[in-house]
Coordinates of C-alpha atoms in Angstrom, one line a residue:
X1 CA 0.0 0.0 0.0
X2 CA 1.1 3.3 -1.3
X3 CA 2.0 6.4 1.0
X4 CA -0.7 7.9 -0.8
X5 CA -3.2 5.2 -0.3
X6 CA -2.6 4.3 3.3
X7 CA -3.2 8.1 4.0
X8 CA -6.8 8.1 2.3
X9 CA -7.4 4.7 3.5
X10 CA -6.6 6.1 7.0
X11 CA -8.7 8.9 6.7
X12 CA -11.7 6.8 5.3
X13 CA -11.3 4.6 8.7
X14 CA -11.3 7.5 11.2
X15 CA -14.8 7.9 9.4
X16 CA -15.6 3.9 10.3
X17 CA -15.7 3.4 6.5
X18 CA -16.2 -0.6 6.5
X19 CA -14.0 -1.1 2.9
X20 CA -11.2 1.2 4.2
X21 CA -11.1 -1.1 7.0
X22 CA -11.0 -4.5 5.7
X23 CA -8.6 -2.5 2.9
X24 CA -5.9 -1.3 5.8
X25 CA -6.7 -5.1 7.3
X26 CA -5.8 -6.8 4.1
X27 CA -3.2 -4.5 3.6
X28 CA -1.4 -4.8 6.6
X29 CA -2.2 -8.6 7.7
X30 CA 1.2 -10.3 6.6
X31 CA 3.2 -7.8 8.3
X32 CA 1.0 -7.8 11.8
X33 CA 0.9 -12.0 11.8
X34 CA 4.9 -12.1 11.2
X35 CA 5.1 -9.5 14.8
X36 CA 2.5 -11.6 16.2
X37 CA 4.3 -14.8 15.5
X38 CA 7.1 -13.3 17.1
X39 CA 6.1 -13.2 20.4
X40 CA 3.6 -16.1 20.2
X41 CA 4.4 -19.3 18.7
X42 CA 0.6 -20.8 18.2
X43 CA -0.2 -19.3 14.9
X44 CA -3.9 -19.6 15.9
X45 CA -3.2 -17.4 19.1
X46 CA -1.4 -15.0 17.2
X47 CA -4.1 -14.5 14.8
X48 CA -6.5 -13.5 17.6
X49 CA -4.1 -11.2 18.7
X50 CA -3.8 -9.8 14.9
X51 CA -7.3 -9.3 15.3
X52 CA -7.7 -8.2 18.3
X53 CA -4.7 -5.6 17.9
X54 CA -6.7 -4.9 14.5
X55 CA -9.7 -4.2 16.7
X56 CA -7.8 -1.4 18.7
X57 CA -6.8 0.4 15.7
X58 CA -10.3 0.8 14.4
X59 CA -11.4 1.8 18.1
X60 CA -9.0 4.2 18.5
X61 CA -8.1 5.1 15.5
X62 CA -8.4 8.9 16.4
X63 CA -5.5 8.5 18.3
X64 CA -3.1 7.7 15.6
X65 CA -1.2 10.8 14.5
X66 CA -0.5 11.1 10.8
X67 CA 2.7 12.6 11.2
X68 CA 4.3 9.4 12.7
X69 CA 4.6 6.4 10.6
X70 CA 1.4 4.1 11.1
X71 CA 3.6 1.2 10.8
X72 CA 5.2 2.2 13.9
X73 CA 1.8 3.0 15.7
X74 CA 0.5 -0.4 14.6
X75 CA 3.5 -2.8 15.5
X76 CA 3.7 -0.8 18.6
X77 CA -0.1 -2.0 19.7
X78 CA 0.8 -5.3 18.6
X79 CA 3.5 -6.1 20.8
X80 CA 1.7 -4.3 23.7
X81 CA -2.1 -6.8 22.5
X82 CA 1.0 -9.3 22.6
X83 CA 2.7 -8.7 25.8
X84 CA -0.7 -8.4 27.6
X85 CA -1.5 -11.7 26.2
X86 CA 1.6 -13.2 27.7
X87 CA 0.7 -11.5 31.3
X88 CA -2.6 -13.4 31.4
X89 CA -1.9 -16.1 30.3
X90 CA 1.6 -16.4 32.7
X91 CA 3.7 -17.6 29.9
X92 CA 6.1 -14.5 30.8
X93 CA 7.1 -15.5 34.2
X94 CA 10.3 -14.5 34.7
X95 CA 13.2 -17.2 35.8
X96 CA 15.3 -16.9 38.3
X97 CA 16.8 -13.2 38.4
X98 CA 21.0 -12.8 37.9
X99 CA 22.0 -9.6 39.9
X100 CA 24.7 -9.3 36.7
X101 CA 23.9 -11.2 33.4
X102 CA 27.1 -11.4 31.2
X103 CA 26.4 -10.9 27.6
X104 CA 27.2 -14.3 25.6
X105 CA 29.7 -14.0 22.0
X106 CA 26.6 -14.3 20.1
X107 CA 27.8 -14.6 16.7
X108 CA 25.6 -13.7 14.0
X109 CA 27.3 -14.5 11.1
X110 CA 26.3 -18.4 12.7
X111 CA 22.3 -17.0 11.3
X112 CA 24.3 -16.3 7.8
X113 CA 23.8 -20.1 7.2
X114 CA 19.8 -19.9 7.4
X115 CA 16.8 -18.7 5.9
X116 CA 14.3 -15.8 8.0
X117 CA 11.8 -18.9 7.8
X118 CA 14.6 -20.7 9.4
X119 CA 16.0 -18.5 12.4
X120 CA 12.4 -17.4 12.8
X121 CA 11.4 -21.4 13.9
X122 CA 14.8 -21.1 16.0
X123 CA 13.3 -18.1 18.1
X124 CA 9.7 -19.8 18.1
X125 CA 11.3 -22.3 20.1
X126 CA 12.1 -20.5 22.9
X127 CA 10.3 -20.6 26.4
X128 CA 7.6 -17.5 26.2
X129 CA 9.8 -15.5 28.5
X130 CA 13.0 -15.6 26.7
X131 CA 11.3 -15.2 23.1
X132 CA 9.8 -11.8 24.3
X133 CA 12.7 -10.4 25.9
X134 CA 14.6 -11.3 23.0
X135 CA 12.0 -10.0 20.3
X136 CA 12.2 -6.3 22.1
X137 CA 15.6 -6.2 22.6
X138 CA 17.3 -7.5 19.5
X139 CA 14.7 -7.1 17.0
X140 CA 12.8 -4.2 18.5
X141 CA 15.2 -2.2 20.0
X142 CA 14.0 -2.1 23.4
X143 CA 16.4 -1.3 26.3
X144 CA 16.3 -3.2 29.4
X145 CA 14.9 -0.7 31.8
X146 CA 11.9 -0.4 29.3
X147 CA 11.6 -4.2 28.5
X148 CA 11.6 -4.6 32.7
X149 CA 8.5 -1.7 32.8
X150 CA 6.4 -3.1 29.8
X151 CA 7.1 -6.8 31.4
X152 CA 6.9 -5.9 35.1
X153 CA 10.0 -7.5 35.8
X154 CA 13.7 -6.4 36.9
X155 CA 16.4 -4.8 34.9
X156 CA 18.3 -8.2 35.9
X157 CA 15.2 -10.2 34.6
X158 CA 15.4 -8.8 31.7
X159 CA 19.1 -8.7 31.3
X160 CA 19.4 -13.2 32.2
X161 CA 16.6 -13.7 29.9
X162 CA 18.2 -12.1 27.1
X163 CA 21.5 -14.0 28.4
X164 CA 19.3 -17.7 28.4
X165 CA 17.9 -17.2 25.1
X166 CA 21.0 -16.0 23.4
X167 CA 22.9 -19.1 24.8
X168 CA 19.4 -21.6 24.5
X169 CA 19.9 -20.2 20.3
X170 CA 23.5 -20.9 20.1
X171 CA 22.7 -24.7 21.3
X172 CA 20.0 -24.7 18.7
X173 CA 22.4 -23.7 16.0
X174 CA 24.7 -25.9 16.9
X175 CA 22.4 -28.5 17.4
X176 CA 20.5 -27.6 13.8
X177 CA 24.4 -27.9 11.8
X178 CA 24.8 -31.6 13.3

């Protein structure tokens, strides 16, 4: 979808317009399962969210501003529909907390050897707490103080579950080249 387009399409939704909405939804499905998928595994579960995160852009759509990306605006209620998810359903509860996690050599020229499909299974297969810590940190950008405030958990939480899933993916590389 066009700059152009998502702008009118935008527009059209702030006025509840039923076509601009299934057009932004059709539009901007692929991209809102793949962060989704991220965070949950169960690709039924993270339709629902989809929808549901879908469902919170129509309903507040007024509070998108246009002079942000909507990508941005969208993906950020995603992971947030995602992270609440996790809360409820306790699949986030942190591990044991190291006062001082040391960062593991994570080498990633070792994900040169496979395909997005591929080192996105190898993240799926991490426990729930590790996968979202993970996700915000090296793919979203998060730091840890703001990972430990949108997870409700310690800096140190944050910081060993980032150091468990980096080492729990170099065991599945390794384990994946045998």
């Amino acid at each position: 979808m066009g700059t152009e387009q998502l702008i009118q399409t935008l527009k059209k939704c702030r006025k509840n317009d039923r076509n601009a909405q299934r057009e932004l939804y059709e539009g901007f499905y692929r991209f809102g399962l793949s962060v989704c998928l991220r965070y949950v595994a169960d690709i039924d579960t993270s339709r629902e969210l989809l929808n549901d995160g879908f469902m919170k852009v129509f309903t507040n759509i007024e509070q998108y501003k246009p002079e942000y990306p909507f990508v941005s605006w969208f993906k950020r209620i995603l992971i947030n529909t995602c992270i609440n998810h996790l809360r409820k359903s306790h699949q986030n509860v942190p591990t044991a907390e190291l006062l001082e996690a040391q960062d593991v050599g994570f080498e990633l020229d070792l994900f040169g050897k496979f395909s997005v499909e591929e080192i996105g299974h190898l993240i799926q297969q991490l426990s729930p707490a590790y996968r979202t810590v993970f996700n915000l940190h090296v793919i979203e950008g998060y730091e840890h103080k703001e990972i430990a405030e949108m997870l409700n958990i310690t800096v140190g939480t944050s910081l060993s579950n980032l150091h468990k899933a980096r080492k729990k993916l170099q065991e599945l590389i390794l384990y994946s080249e045998d």
